[in-house]
Amino acid sequence: MERFIDLALSAVLLAGLYATMAYGLGIIYGVLRVVNLAHGGVIMMGAYMGWVLHRKLGVDPYLSIPIVVAASYLLGVAMYRVLVRHLPRGAAGGPASLLLLFGFWLVLRNGAYLLFTGDDQSITTAWSTSSVVVLGSQLSVSRLAVLAIGSVIPVGLHLFLHRTHLGRAIRAVAQNPDSCTLVGVDVERIYGITFGIGTALAGVAGLLSATLFAFNPGSGSSELLKSFVVVVLGGMGSVPGTGLAALILAVVEVFAILVLPSYLTSAVGFVMLVLVLVIRPGGLFGHRVLG
Amino acid sequence: MRSRIRGLAPTPILAGFLLTGAALAVLPLVLELSIYTHNLMTLTFLSVAGALAWNWMGGFLGQVSFGHAATFGVGGFVAARIVLWAPVPAPLAWLVGGLVAGVFALGAHPALRLRGPYFSIATIGLGEATRLLFTYWEDFTGGSSGLSLPIETALKHRLYWWGLGLVVLVTAASWLIRRSGLGLQLLAIKADVDAAADLGVSATFYQDLMIALSGAVVGVTGGMWASYFSFIEPNDMFGFDRSIGFVLMAVIGGVGTVLGPLLGAVVFVLLRQYLLASYPQLYLGVYGLLLIFIILFEPLGLTGLLRRLWQRLSALRGKV
Amino acid sequence: MPLLATRALTKTFGGLRAVDALDLHLEEGEILGVIGPNGAGKTTLFSLIAGSIPPTAGAVLLDGVSMLGRPAFKMVRAGVVRTHQIVKPFPNLSVVENVVVGALHAGGRATGSVRDRAVEVLAFVGLEDRTHAFPGTLTLAGRKRLELARALATAPRVLMLDEVIAGLNPAEAQALATLIRRIRDERQVSVIMIEHVMPAVMSLSDRVVVLDRGRKIAEGTPAEVVNDSVVVDAYLGENHEGGTA
Ligand SMILES: Nc1ncnc2c1ncn2[C@@H]1O[C@H](COP(=O)(O)OP(=O)(O)OP(=O)(O)O)[C@@H](O)[C@H]1O
Ligand SMILES: [Mg+2]
């Protein structure tokens, strides 16, 4: 029973991280219909940004969130302007956008190798080793912090998309770019901003993940796949659906430890991905675009 | 059916192809190739065959797979296990490895009704799940410490001709597919599955057929790879980087063409050899930039460049 | 026995009954017109008959045999083929190659080489001088002829035409109408055609079925249908001018 509570709690804590990762991928797909295959690379960059700020400049990882957000946002806008904008739209753009962004991921990886070598790194602060007792379980403060941030972000995102002018414009473009052009919305600008927001979320997810797990320049593929599972499961960009899907993935992964050798638990996500795609391509909660 | 390569009759292509094959076959006999060159060419042949077979899915059907390493690994390990288990000739082991890999590839059947990015991402998942499973299955693959085969120098030397033979076979098959009704149906499925079905094309059947054939050929190259290196390790054989290699070779050369993956694989292997020797720290980035430039400026890769060059030349000749 | 029939054919999308318990039949050698306002369920009816989508209830019978559960590609092999309201050429194949894809699935109903048949069909629809062009270079009328040619190349027994005349200028429309009649007379193909262009459908059809909200509201010869007050109310009254313009 104690073990059960332990596992359940760690699943909840993990879900916050997964949700943050997935929103980044989901919002870009929801608005631009582009799967950002460089998503894992941006997550990895976010981790390194936080690491550099902490290691070289002594900035606490939680305080560096705004810096990472700003830097990743700019990276995303640049990715859109320089790369994604020039892709053919529609069906033909599918494989091309994948390959293009995949190429960019390789460049990011290579950049990280050059700057930081291939060694495993992690962000360890005073927080990392301290813990509090919840329901009889020891919980590390950094995990709780990740959950807290991971819960604030979706709420903020939801409010942004529904309450602000810009957010409404983004949702409108997601629904129907053509009629937005007609009523004078600058669709290209919205696309750029959305790509920026998506990569900013990925960057933060990388930073948060770096406070929990080790990373290296090759990291990112399992983050990409997990984000994709969550996005598909959650119904393509629906904010509450994504949150719930993140929880489902985390629970399944964490509890797989009970029945599978630990080495294979990471395969659970991959298998789930394929099952979800094949059985419920519209997501568990129905297909919605930026609900 | 008429060739789609306009301006060139099939006969000169066929003649050129056969001449090149024959020249490569006698090359080591007439020239003193260094062992390094001989072996590099062998590896190039294996890569070319794999890239051409990947292209049957990624190019002809438009189903871009990021998981072909799964069949490469299955073919390799099955062949290796057969060689270790019974004194059968290596080519038979490769063949069986290929067949098993082809059947294994059919495991992706449910994912085949996904299209575009969905299919591609599903193949990443399938490929990685396969890698983890086989790494875990130590009794079969030796786990992360891998599997050693008896070293056979003579076989490694002969692999040059086996590899070349496979390339000739797979190139011919690609060309025949491309020129036949089969190829047209694959391209129709790629363009619009529903419209193809409304003209009588069974997308399910052809996708299953092509993924099995493609997986089988890649599986055979996996078996040859095992014989070549006498040591294989699941994290390498099933690795994501290997899956990416197939994609890169085809994209660099020109997805969906016959010549493309062939050229692309040659360039890929040589470039890799050069980069690993001289600039190992830039290896990934160069491929990344190459991908970006190709997608943005010449989606048909080297083949597209060659076609443009050919058109320029024809235009010039026309003026004179 | 009719060549093709539907029995209580029904398709619902969520709460919407796009096709509602429809009984239809098509006789050998007939041209059947299907008319109805936008959203009446005409295209959905074709998709059901062609096997592109499965029905919610009911059945499609060919020669009295139920075709239930047959996907589109098997219906083509059985001799039932449809064209698309929004034409769907394969842009990566040349005109003749587009037609070859259809010609490969004529089953035992055609003789001669695939390529010869494709070329013959292209000549029949008047696209012989565009054989090696790519569909993107054709005019709308050309693309509609290509759509027709691909379907004809499957040597169908039943040809379903979804608004092939709509959007063409009067001369092109006239030419295509002539072509449709020749398909029936010279190639012995039975035709179901959806059309908003009233003069065309009225002059070509042996019989007309009127759909509204998924249901058959009238059926008869063109003359009978035009004078049916229900039809005039539901459709012709408001749309007649729009259709002929
Ligand atoms: N895949 C679908 N999902 C949900 N609703 C659909 C779908 N296809 C068609 N419908 C709806 O079913 C109804 C019938 O559509 P259908 O296309 O068959 O009409 P139609 O008679 O062909 O109209 P038109 O003359 O405009 O071509 C419409 O209300 C349409 O919105
Ligand atoms: Mg319609």
mmCIF file with all atom_site columns, C-alpha atoms in Angstrom, chain B residues 71-145:
data_model
loop_
_atom_site.group_PDB
_atom_site.id
_atom_site.type_symbol
_atom_site.label_atom_id
_atom_site.label_alt_id
_atom_site.label_comp_id
_atom_site.label_asym_id
_atom_site.label_entity_id
_atom_site.label_seq_id
_atom_site.pdbx_PDB_ins_code
_atom_site.Cartn_x
_atom_site.Cartn_y
_atom_site.Cartn_z
_atom_site.occupancy
_atom_site.B_iso_or_equiv
_atom_site.pdbx_formal_charge
_atom_site.auth_seq_id
_atom_site.auth_comp_id
_atom_site.auth_asym_id
_atom_site.auth_atom_id
_atom_site.pdbx_PDB_model_num
ATOM 1  C CA . THR B 1 71  ? 14.398 -4.956  -39.674 1.00 0.00 ? 71  THR B CA 1
ATOM 2  C CA . PHE B 1 72  ? 18.130 -4.421  -40.062 1.00 0.00 ? 72  PHE B CA 1
ATOM 3  C CA . GLY B 1 73  ? 18.654 -5.693  -36.535 1.00 0.00 ? 73  GLY B CA 1
ATOM 4  C CA . VAL B 1 74  ? 16.267 -8.611  -36.821 1.00 0.00 ? 74  VAL B CA 1
ATOM 5  C CA . GLY B 1 75  ? 17.905 -9.740  -40.065 1.00 0.00 ? 75  GLY B CA 1
ATOM 6  C CA . GLY B 1 76  ? 21.352 -9.371  -38.535 1.00 0.00 ? 76  GLY B CA 1
ATOM 7  C CA . PHE B 1 77  ? 20.669 -11.244 -35.334 1.00 0.00 ? 77  PHE B CA 1
ATOM 8  C CA . VAL B 1 78  ? 18.688 -14.036 -36.953 1.00 0.00 ? 78  VAL B CA 1
ATOM 9  C CA . ALA B 1 79  ? 21.470 -14.594 -39.478 1.00 0.00 ? 79  ALA B CA 1
ATOM 10 C CA . ALA B 1 80  ? 24.085 -14.475 -36.734 1.00 0.00 ? 80  ALA B CA 1
ATOM 11 C CA . ARG B 1 81  ? 22.186 -16.968 -34.594 1.00 0.00 ? 81  ARG B CA 1
ATOM 12 C CA . ILE B 1 82  ? 21.846 -19.337 -37.546 1.00 0.00 ? 82  ILE B CA 1
ATOM 13 C CA . VAL B 1 83  ? 25.574 -19.161 -38.265 1.00 0.00 ? 83  VAL B CA 1
ATOM 14 C CA . LEU B 1 84  ? 26.377 -19.855 -34.626 1.00 0.00 ? 84  LEU B CA 1
ATOM 15 C CA . TRP B 1 85  ? 23.877 -22.674 -34.399 1.00 0.00 ? 85  TRP B CA 1
ATOM 16 C CA . ALA B 1 86  ? 24.544 -24.736 -37.516 1.00 0.00 ? 86  ALA B CA 1
ATOM 17 C CA . PRO B 1 87  ? 27.228 -24.988 -40.170 1.00 0.00 ? 87  PRO B CA 1
ATOM 18 C CA . VAL B 1 88  ? 25.085 -23.528 -42.944 1.00 0.00 ? 88  VAL B CA 1
ATOM 19 C CA . PRO B 1 89  ? 26.554 -21.368 -45.685 1.00 0.00 ? 89  PRO B CA 1
ATOM 20 C CA . ALA B 1 90  ? 26.411 -17.701 -44.702 1.00 0.00 ? 90  ALA B CA 1
ATOM 21 C CA . PRO B 1 91  ? 24.267 -16.632 -47.712 1.00 0.00 ? 91  PRO B CA 1
ATOM 22 C CA . LEU B 1 92  ? 21.563 -19.030 -46.590 1.00 0.00 ? 92  LEU B CA 1
ATOM 23 C CA . ALA B 1 93  ? 21.667 -17.465 -43.125 1.00 0.00 ? 93  ALA B CA 1
ATOM 24 C CA . TRP B 1 94  ? 21.361 -13.970 -44.662 1.00 0.00 ? 94  TRP B CA 1
ATOM 25 C CA . LEU B 1 95  ? 18.394 -15.099 -46.706 1.00 0.00 ? 95  LEU B CA 1
ATOM 26 C CA . VAL B 1 96  ? 16.603 -16.588 -43.722 1.00 0.00 ? 96  VAL B CA 1
ATOM 27 C CA . GLY B 1 97  ? 17.429 -13.466 -41.707 1.00 0.00 ? 97  GLY B CA 1
ATOM 28 C CA . GLY B 1 98  ? 15.923 -11.362 -44.476 1.00 0.00 ? 98  GLY B CA 1
ATOM 29 C CA . LEU B 1 99  ? 12.774 -13.466 -44.637 1.00 0.00 ? 99  LEU B CA 1
ATOM 30 C CA . VAL B 1 100 ? 12.284 -13.262 -40.881 1.00 0.00 ? 100 VAL B CA 1
ATOM 31 C CA . ALA B 1 101 ? 12.882 -9.509  -41.015 1.00 0.00 ? 101 ALA B CA 1
ATOM 32 C CA . GLY B 1 102 ? 10.292 -9.185  -43.782 1.00 0.00 ? 102 GLY B CA 1
ATOM 33 C CA . VAL B 1 103 ? 7.715  -11.011 -41.709 1.00 0.00 ? 103 VAL B CA 1
ATOM 34 C CA . PHE B 1 104 ? 8.710  -8.975  -38.681 1.00 0.00 ? 104 PHE B CA 1
ATOM 35 C CA . ALA B 1 105 ? 8.173  -5.771  -40.659 1.00 0.00 ? 105 ALA B CA 1
ATOM 36 C CA . LEU B 1 106 ? 4.572  -6.830  -41.185 1.00 0.00 ? 106 LEU B CA 1
ATOM 37 C CA . GLY B 1 107 ? 4.171  -6.200  -37.462 1.00 0.00 ? 107 GLY B CA 1
ATOM 38 C CA . ALA B 1 108 ? 3.918  -2.542  -38.460 1.00 0.00 ? 108 ALA B CA 1
ATOM 39 C CA . HIS B 1 109 ? 0.729  -3.377  -40.369 1.00 0.00 ? 109 HIS B CA 1
ATOM 40 C CA . PRO B 1 110 ? -1.626 -1.536  -37.983 1.00 0.00 ? 110 PRO B CA 1
ATOM 41 C CA . ALA B 1 111 ? 0.488  1.605   -38.307 1.00 0.00 ? 111 ALA B CA 1
ATOM 42 C CA . LEU B 1 112 ? 0.260  1.552   -42.101 1.00 0.00 ? 112 LEU B CA 1
ATOM 43 C CA . ARG B 1 113 ? -3.159 3.109   -42.162 1.00 0.00 ? 113 ARG B CA 1
ATOM 44 C CA . LEU B 1 114 ? -1.616 6.177   -40.569 1.00 0.00 ? 114 LEU B CA 1
ATOM 45 C CA . ARG B 1 115 ? -0.269 8.675   -43.030 1.00 0.00 ? 115 ARG B CA 1
ATOM 46 C CA . GLY B 1 116 ? 2.270  11.466  -43.115 1.00 0.00 ? 116 GLY B CA 1
ATOM 47 C CA . PRO B 1 117 ? 3.768  12.519  -39.791 1.00 0.00 ? 117 PRO B CA 1
ATOM 48 C CA . TYR B 1 118 ? 1.589  10.076  -37.858 1.00 0.00 ? 118 TYR B CA 1
ATOM 49 C CA . PHE B 1 119 ? 3.109  7.118   -39.631 1.00 0.00 ? 119 PHE B CA 1
ATOM 50 C CA . SER B 1 120 ? 6.628  8.483   -39.262 1.00 0.00 ? 120 SER B CA 1
ATOM 51 C CA . ILE B 1 121 ? 6.287  9.084   -35.546 1.00 0.00 ? 121 ILE B CA 1
ATOM 52 C CA . ALA B 1 122 ? 4.708  5.664   -35.050 1.00 0.00 ? 122 ALA B CA 1
ATOM 53 C CA . THR B 1 123 ? 7.768  4.133   -36.716 1.00 0.00 ? 123 THR B CA 1
ATOM 54 C CA . ILE B 1 124 ? 10.044 5.935   -34.264 1.00 0.00 ? 124 ILE B CA 1
ATOM 55 C CA . GLY B 1 125 ? 8.020  4.312   -31.496 1.00 0.00 ? 125 GLY B CA 1
ATOM 56 C CA . LEU B 1 126 ? 8.066  0.877   -33.104 1.00 0.00 ? 126 LEU B CA 1
ATOM 57 C CA . GLY B 1 127 ? 11.774 1.090   -33.816 1.00 0.00 ? 127 GLY B CA 1
ATOM 58 C CA . GLU B 1 128 ? 12.683 2.133   -30.301 1.00 0.00 ? 128 GLU B CA 1
ATOM 59 C CA . ALA B 1 129 ? 10.395 -0.461  -28.732 1.00 0.00 ? 129 ALA B CA 1
ATOM 60 C CA . THR B 1 130 ? 12.061 -3.115  -30.895 1.00 0.00 ? 130 THR B CA 1
ATOM 61 C CA . ARG B 1 131 ? 15.497 -1.944  -29.817 1.00 0.00 ? 131 ARG B CA 1
ATOM 62 C CA . LEU B 1 132 ? 14.602 -2.118  -26.134 1.00 0.00 ? 132 LEU B CA 1
ATOM 63 C CA . LEU B 1 133 ? 12.988 -5.539  -26.454 1.00 0.00 ? 133 LEU B CA 1
ATOM 64 C CA . PHE B 1 134 ? 15.921 -7.057  -28.277 1.00 0.00 ? 134 PHE B CA 1
ATOM 65 C CA . THR B 1 135 ? 18.472 -5.486  -25.987 1.00 0.00 ? 135 THR B CA 1
ATOM 66 C CA . TYR B 1 136 ? 16.535 -6.974  -23.108 1.00 0.00 ? 136 TYR B CA 1
ATOM 67 C CA . TRP B 1 137 ? 16.351 -10.403 -24.776 1.00 0.00 ? 137 TRP B CA 1
ATOM 68 C CA . GLU B 1 138 ? 19.889 -11.347 -23.819 1.00 0.00 ? 138 GLU B CA 1
ATOM 69 C CA . ASP B 1 139 ? 19.529 -15.032 -24.643 1.00 0.00 ? 139 ASP B CA 1
ATOM 70 C CA . PHE B 1 140 ? 19.077 -14.110 -28.257 1.00 0.00 ? 140 PHE B CA 1
ATOM 71 C CA . THR B 1 141 ? 21.111 -10.954 -28.794 1.00 0.00 ? 141 THR B CA 1
ATOM 72 C CA . GLY B 1 142 ? 23.630 -11.109 -25.973 1.00 0.00 ? 142 GLY B CA 1
ATOM 73 C CA . GLY B 1 143 ? 22.129 -7.921  -24.551 1.00 0.00 ? 143 GLY B CA 1
ATOM 74 C CA . SER B 1 144 ? 24.300 -4.854  -24.458 1.00 0.00 ? 144 SER B CA 1
ATOM 75 C CA . SER B 1 145 ? 27.461 -6.967  -24.621 1.00 0.00 ? 145 SER B CA 1
#
